[in-house]
mmCIF file of C-alpha atoms and ligand atoms in Angstrom:
data_model
loop_
_atom_site.group_PDB
_atom_site.id
_atom_site.type_symbol
_atom_site.label_atom_id
_atom_site.label_comp_id
_atom_site.label_asym_id
_atom_site.label_seq_id
_atom_site.Cartn_x
_atom_site.Cartn_y
_atom_site.Cartn_z
ATOM 1 C CA MET M 785 2.231 14.449 9.190
ATOM 2 C CA LYS M 786 -0.286 11.535 9.548
ATOM 3 C CA VAL M 787 0.954 8.374 7.232
ATOM 4 C CA LEU M 788 -1.167 5.310 6.358
ATOM 5 C CA ILE M 789 0.143 2.257 5.305
ATOM 6 C CA ILE M 790 -1.401 -0.321 3.578
ATOM 7 C CA THR M 791 0.348 -3.718 3.404
ATOM 8 C CA GLY M 792 -0.703 -6.983 1.041
ATOM 9 C CA SER M 793 0.760 -9.718 2.416
ATOM 10 C CA ALA M 794 -0.329 -12.547 4.709
ATOM 11 C CA HIS M 795 3.227 -13.324 5.937
ATOM 12 C CA LYS M 796 3.730 -11.596 9.151
ATOM 13 C CA ASN M 797 7.443 -12.239 8.774
ATOM 14 C CA GLY M 798 8.241 -11.841 5.418
ATOM 15 C CA THR M 799 9.436 -9.283 3.127
ATOM 16 C CA THR M 800 6.588 -6.702 2.892
ATOM 17 C CA ALA M 801 6.460 -6.656 6.784
ATOM 18 C CA TYR M 802 10.061 -6.023 7.218
ATOM 19 C CA LEU M 803 10.021 -3.472 4.515
ATOM 20 C CA THR M 804 7.157 -2.165 6.582
ATOM 21 C CA GLU M 805 8.879 -1.965 10.016
ATOM 22 C CA GLN M 806 11.543 -0.225 8.303
ATOM 23 C CA PHE M 807 9.573 2.488 6.658
ATOM 24 C CA ILE M 808 7.671 2.901 9.929
ATOM 25 C CA LYS M 809 10.933 3.103 12.062
ATOM 26 C CA GLY M 810 12.588 5.775 9.890
ATOM 27 C CA ALA M 811 8.953 7.875 9.543
ATOM 28 C CA GLU M 812 8.479 7.763 13.380
ATOM 29 C CA GLU M 813 11.532 8.916 14.102
ATOM 30 C CA THR M 814 10.688 11.726 11.971
ATOM 31 C CA GLY M 815 7.974 12.770 14.159
ATOM 32 C CA HIS M 816 5.321 11.384 11.874
ATOM 33 C CA GLU M 817 1.963 9.542 13.022
ATOM 34 C CA VAL M 818 1.768 5.975 11.805
ATOM 35 C CA PHE M 819 -1.464 3.822 11.085
ATOM 36 C CA ARG M 820 -0.576 0.705 9.860
ATOM 37 C CA PHE M 821 -3.664 -1.394 7.959
ATOM 38 C CA ASP M 822 -2.761 -5.201 6.864
ATOM 39 C CA ALA M 823 -5.239 -5.812 4.611
ATOM 40 C CA ALA M 824 -4.386 -9.587 4.812
ATOM 41 C CA TYR M 825 -6.163 -9.643 8.148
ATOM 42 C CA LYS M 826 -8.930 -7.537 7.469
ATOM 43 C CA ASP M 827 -12.263 -8.006 6.105
ATOM 44 C CA ILE M 828 -12.358 -6.241 2.837
ATOM 45 C CA HIS M 829 -14.929 -7.741 -0.017
ATOM 46 C CA PRO M 830 -14.150 -6.680 -3.464
ATOM 47 C CA CYS M 831 -15.685 -4.067 -5.082
ATOM 48 C CA ILE M 832 -18.859 -5.342 -6.766
ATOM 49 C CA ALA M 833 -19.697 -2.015 -8.737
ATOM 50 C CA CYS M 834 -23.211 -1.303 -7.578
ATOM 51 C CA GLU M 835 -22.402 2.266 -7.698
ATOM 52 C CA LYS M 836 -24.498 2.806 -4.588
ATOM 53 C CA CYS M 837 -21.647 4.692 -3.242
ATOM 54 C CA HIS M 838 -22.378 7.534 -5.566
ATOM 55 C CA ASP M 839 -25.956 7.600 -5.663
ATOM 56 C CA GLY M 840 -26.655 8.599 -2.092
ATOM 57 C CA THR M 841 -25.441 9.379 1.374
ATOM 58 C CA LEU M 842 -25.620 5.896 2.861
ATOM 59 C CA GLY M 843 -21.908 5.136 1.231
ATOM 60 C CA CYS M 844 -20.822 1.493 0.252
ATOM 61 C CA VAL M 845 -23.203 -1.479 0.206
ATOM 62 C CA PHE M 846 -20.388 -3.211 2.465
ATOM 63 C CA LYS M 847 -19.948 -2.478 6.283
ATOM 64 C CA ASP M 848 -16.734 -4.173 6.494
ATOM 65 C CA ASP M 849 -13.230 -3.353 7.766
ATOM 66 C CA MET M 850 -12.892 -0.546 5.163
ATOM 67 C CA GLN M 851 -15.281 1.353 8.091
ATOM 68 C CA GLU M 852 -11.745 1.283 10.146
ATOM 69 C CA LEU M 853 -9.774 2.490 7.441
ATOM 70 C CA ASN M 854 -11.950 4.958 5.257
ATOM 71 C CA PRO M 855 -11.062 7.877 8.330
ATOM 72 C CA HIS M 856 -7.406 6.799 8.221
ATOM 73 C CA LEU M 857 -7.567 7.274 4.046
ATOM 74 C CA ILE M 858 -9.247 10.298 4.199
ATOM 75 C CA GLU M 859 -7.127 12.302 7.119
ATOM 76 C CA ALA M 860 -3.746 11.168 5.847
ATOM 77 C CA ASP M 861 -1.158 13.053 4.344
ATOM 78 C CA ALA M 862 0.936 10.206 2.983
ATOM 79 C CA ILE M 863 -0.237 7.123 1.869
ATOM 80 C CA ALA M 864 2.274 3.941 1.550
ATOM 81 C CA LEU M 865 1.021 0.790 -0.361
ATOM 82 C CA ILE M 866 3.489 -1.824 0.172
ATOM 83 C CA SER M 867 2.981 -5.429 -1.292
ATOM 84 C CA PRO M 868 4.511 -8.405 -2.743
ATOM 85 C CA ILE M 869 4.439 -8.884 -6.577
ATOM 86 C CA TYR M 870 1.725 -11.874 -7.066
ATOM 87 C CA TYR M 871 1.654 -12.626 -10.929
ATOM 88 C CA TYR M 872 3.091 -9.349 -11.957
ATOM 89 C CA GLY M 873 0.904 -7.216 -10.222
ATOM 90 C CA PHE M 874 -0.363 -6.031 -6.617
ATOM 91 C CA SER M 875 -1.534 -8.988 -4.402
ATOM 92 C CA ALA M 876 -5.472 -9.353 -4.306
ATOM 93 C CA GLN M 877 -5.507 -8.344 -1.016
ATOM 94 C CA LEU M 878 -3.818 -4.709 -1.441
ATOM 95 C CA LYS M 879 -6.235 -4.145 -4.568
ATOM 96 C CA ALA M 880 -8.966 -4.846 -3.065
ATOM 97 C CA VAL M 881 -8.685 -2.228 -0.562
ATOM 98 C CA ILE M 882 -7.976 -0.201 -3.427
ATOM 99 C CA ASP M 883 -10.595 -0.239 -5.719
ATOM 100 C CA ARG M 884 -12.570 0.444 -2.574
ATOM 101 C CA PHE M 885 -10.797 3.786 -2.505
ATOM 102 C CA TYR M 886 -13.803 4.345 -5.392
ATOM 103 C CA ALA M 887 -16.465 4.942 -2.163
ATOM 104 C CA ASN M 888 -14.377 7.770 -1.317
ATOM 105 C CA ASP M 889 -13.443 8.978 -4.494
ATOM 106 C CA ALA M 890 -14.680 12.615 -4.541
ATOM 107 C CA VAL M 891 -12.619 13.510 -1.322
ATOM 108 C CA LEU M 892 -9.697 11.662 -1.957
ATOM 109 C CA HIS M 893 -8.584 13.586 -4.758
ATOM 110 C CA GLY M 894 -5.019 15.826 -4.219
ATOM 111 C CA ASN M 895 -3.101 17.140 -0.914
ATOM 112 C CA LYS M 896 -1.355 13.502 -0.234
ATOM 113 C CA LYS M 897 1.990 12.150 -0.843
ATOM 114 C CA ALA M 898 2.290 8.373 -2.032
ATOM 115 C CA VAL M 899 4.711 5.693 -1.551
ATOM 116 C CA MET M 900 4.916 2.392 -2.845
ATOM 117 C CA MET M 901 6.992 -0.640 -1.980
ATOM 118 C CA VAL M 902 7.172 -4.356 -3.605
ATOM 119 C CA THR M 903 8.910 -7.300 -3.343
ATOM 120 C CA MET M 904 8.893 -10.083 -5.887
ATOM 121 C CA ALA M 905 11.365 -13.294 -6.504
ATOM 122 C CA ASP M 906 12.478 -12.311 -10.158
ATOM 123 C CA THR M 907 15.381 -10.396 -10.689
ATOM 124 C CA SER M 908 14.275 -8.423 -13.455
ATOM 125 C CA LEU M 909 12.759 -4.914 -12.794
ATOM 126 C CA LYS M 910 10.038 -5.538 -15.619
ATOM 127 C CA THR M 911 8.270 -7.865 -13.511
ATOM 128 C CA ALA M 912 7.078 -4.655 -11.439
ATOM 129 C CA ASN M 913 5.723 -2.904 -14.730
ATOM 130 C CA GLY M 914 1.739 -3.770 -14.062
ATOM 131 C CA ALA M 915 1.939 -2.516 -10.127
ATOM 132 C CA ILE M 916 4.365 0.567 -11.125
ATOM 133 C CA GLN M 917 1.809 1.050 -13.886
ATOM 134 C CA SER M 918 -0.982 0.534 -11.765
ATOM 135 C CA PHE M 919 0.276 3.096 -8.888
ATOM 136 C CA LYS M 920 1.532 5.676 -11.500
ATOM 137 C CA GLY M 921 -2.249 5.829 -12.813
ATOM 138 C CA MET M 922 -3.747 5.836 -9.670
ATOM 139 C CA THR M 923 -1.427 8.863 -8.548
ATOM 140 C CA ASP M 924 -2.357 10.643 -11.282
ATOM 141 C CA TYR M 925 -5.468 10.351 -11.367
ATOM 142 C CA LEU M 926 -5.824 11.066 -7.669
ATOM 143 C CA GLU M 927 -3.442 14.090 -7.590
ATOM 144 C CA TRP M 928 -1.168 12.337 -5.117
ATOM 145 C CA ASP M 929 2.472 13.342 -5.321
ATOM 146 C CA ILE M 930 4.396 10.136 -5.498
ATOM 147 C CA ALA M 931 7.226 10.535 -2.396
ATOM 148 C CA GLY M 932 8.971 7.689 -3.572
ATOM 149 C CA THR M 933 9.436 3.965 -4.179
ATOM 150 C CA VAL M 934 11.457 0.841 -3.352
ATOM 151 C CA ILE M 935 11.535 -2.070 -5.924
ATOM 152 C CA GLY M 936 12.643 -5.003 -4.218
ATOM 153 C CA VAL M 937 14.128 -7.694 -7.004
ATOM 154 C CA ASN M 938 15.404 -11.123 -6.213
ATOM 155 C CA CYS M 939 13.429 -10.847 -2.706
ATOM 156 C CA MET M 940 11.888 -14.333 -2.778
ATOM 157 C CA THR M 941 12.727 -14.573 1.413
ATOM 158 C CA LEU M 942 13.075 -12.604 4.355
ATOM 159 C CA ASP M 943 16.636 -13.756 4.480
ATOM 160 C CA MET M 944 17.088 -12.565 0.698
ATOM 161 C CA LEU M 945 15.838 -9.105 1.532
ATOM 162 C CA LYS M 946 18.007 -8.639 4.367
ATOM 163 C CA ASN M 947 21.371 -9.094 1.957
ATOM 164 C CA THR M 948 20.059 -6.094 0.030
ATOM 165 C CA ASN M 949 20.025 -2.242 0.437
ATOM 166 C CA TYR M 950 16.024 -2.527 0.177
ATOM 167 C CA PRO M 951 15.411 -1.879 3.879
ATOM 168 C CA GLN M 952 18.023 0.542 4.212
ATOM 169 C CA GLN M 953 15.923 2.376 1.459
ATOM 170 C CA ALA M 954 12.718 1.812 2.819
ATOM 171 C CA TYR M 955 13.952 3.553 6.415
ATOM 172 C CA GLU M 956 15.193 6.462 4.459
ATOM 173 C CA LEU M 957 12.128 6.914 2.600
ATOM 174 C CA GLY M 958 10.267 6.917 5.793
ATOM 175 C CA LYS M 959 12.478 9.649 7.155
ATOM 176 C CA SER M 960 11.966 11.604 3.989
ATOM 177 C CA LEU M 961 8.363 12.094 4.264
HETATM 178 C C1 FMN G 1425 0.751 -16.044 -5.785
HETATM 179 C C2 FMN G 1425 2.198 -15.485 -5.456
HETATM 180 C C3 FMN G 1425 2.278 -15.143 -6.914
HETATM 181 C C4 FMN G 1425 3.644 -14.489 -6.797
HETATM 182 N N1 FMN G 1425 3.812 -13.748 -8.402
HETATM 183 C C5 FMN G 1425 5.431 -13.509 -8.339
HETATM 184 C C6 FMN G 1425 5.606 -13.165 -9.491
HETATM 185 O O1 FMN G 1425 4.739 -12.792 -10.718
HETATM 186 N N2 FMN G 1425 6.897 -12.170 -10.077
HETATM 187 C C7 FMN G 1425 8.027 -12.572 -8.958
HETATM 188 O O2 FMN G 1425 8.974 -12.289 -9.033
HETATM 189 N N3 FMN G 1425 7.558 -13.303 -7.645
HETATM 190 C C8 FMN G 1425 6.013 -13.746 -7.201
HETATM 191 N N4 FMN G 1425 5.966 -14.306 -6.436
HETATM 192 C C9 FMN G 1425 7.182 -14.283 -5.284
HETATM 193 C C10 FMN G 1425 6.900 -12.865 -4.011
HETATM 194 O O3 FMN G 1425 6.554 -12.190 -4.576
HETATM 195 C C11 FMN G 1425 7.700 -13.025 -3.035
HETATM 196 O O4 FMN G 1425 8.190 -14.435 -2.718
HETATM 197 C C12 FMN G 1425 7.672 -11.912 -2.128
HETATM 198 O O5 FMN G 1425 8.710 -11.557 -1.188
HETATM 199 C C13 FMN G 1425 6.621 -12.394 -0.836
HETATM 200 O O6 FMN G 1425 6.439 -11.508 -0.165
HETATM 201 P P1 FMN G 1425 5.872 -11.381 1.792
HETATM 202 O O7 FMN G 1425 6.951 -12.371 2.078
HETATM 203 O O8 FMN G 1425 5.832 -10.223 2.299
HETATM 204 O O9 FMN G 1425 4.561 -12.342 1.502
HETATM 205 C C14 FMN G 1425 4.794 -14.908 -5.900
HETATM 206 C C15 FMN G 1425 4.439 -15.572 -5.020
HETATM 207 C C16 FMN G 1425 3.202 -15.566 -4.329
HETATM 208 C C17 FMN G 1425 2.629 -16.348 -3.224
#
């Protein structure tokens, strides 16, 4: 199975990165082929709704790092979105990539598994509601099957995350795909 991971944090050794590594470990141990795209280190222009992608054959007007991601997005059997919670939603780095799915909307429907993992400082699961609703809406619309989620509360720092079983959950989710 081809597994695409899109991350949304600029912290190379933060909570998102650690969950991502555990998830990759599980997925690779099961024999899956993994491609990781760290959105914070890519050139991704936000969608400007010009609709050029839908009125011809030229695709998106922005010829940026989505060109690297798009073939993986289209071919992936499973897509994992892994992000810190920023102001009750996904980080802007990840959201910019998600909005750019629009250019390939027609070929992204169906036949994919989807995973969401988020980390946050708050101790209440309610803080993840925005991201969860966004993920559920997106997967309903794209007809992707939710394979699992990890919602990491009370994880302001990597040390805090390491004192939880969220890394283990991420590993097992990778293994279970
Ligand atoms: C801009 C910004 C906004 C944040 N917003 C929230 C928030 O709304 N709720 C929350 O619980 N934590 C919030 N946090 C804390 C992060 O979600 C948390 O520290 C997370 O573990 C960071 O992940 P990382 O190490 O992968 O970057 C915010 C952090 C930043 C930098």
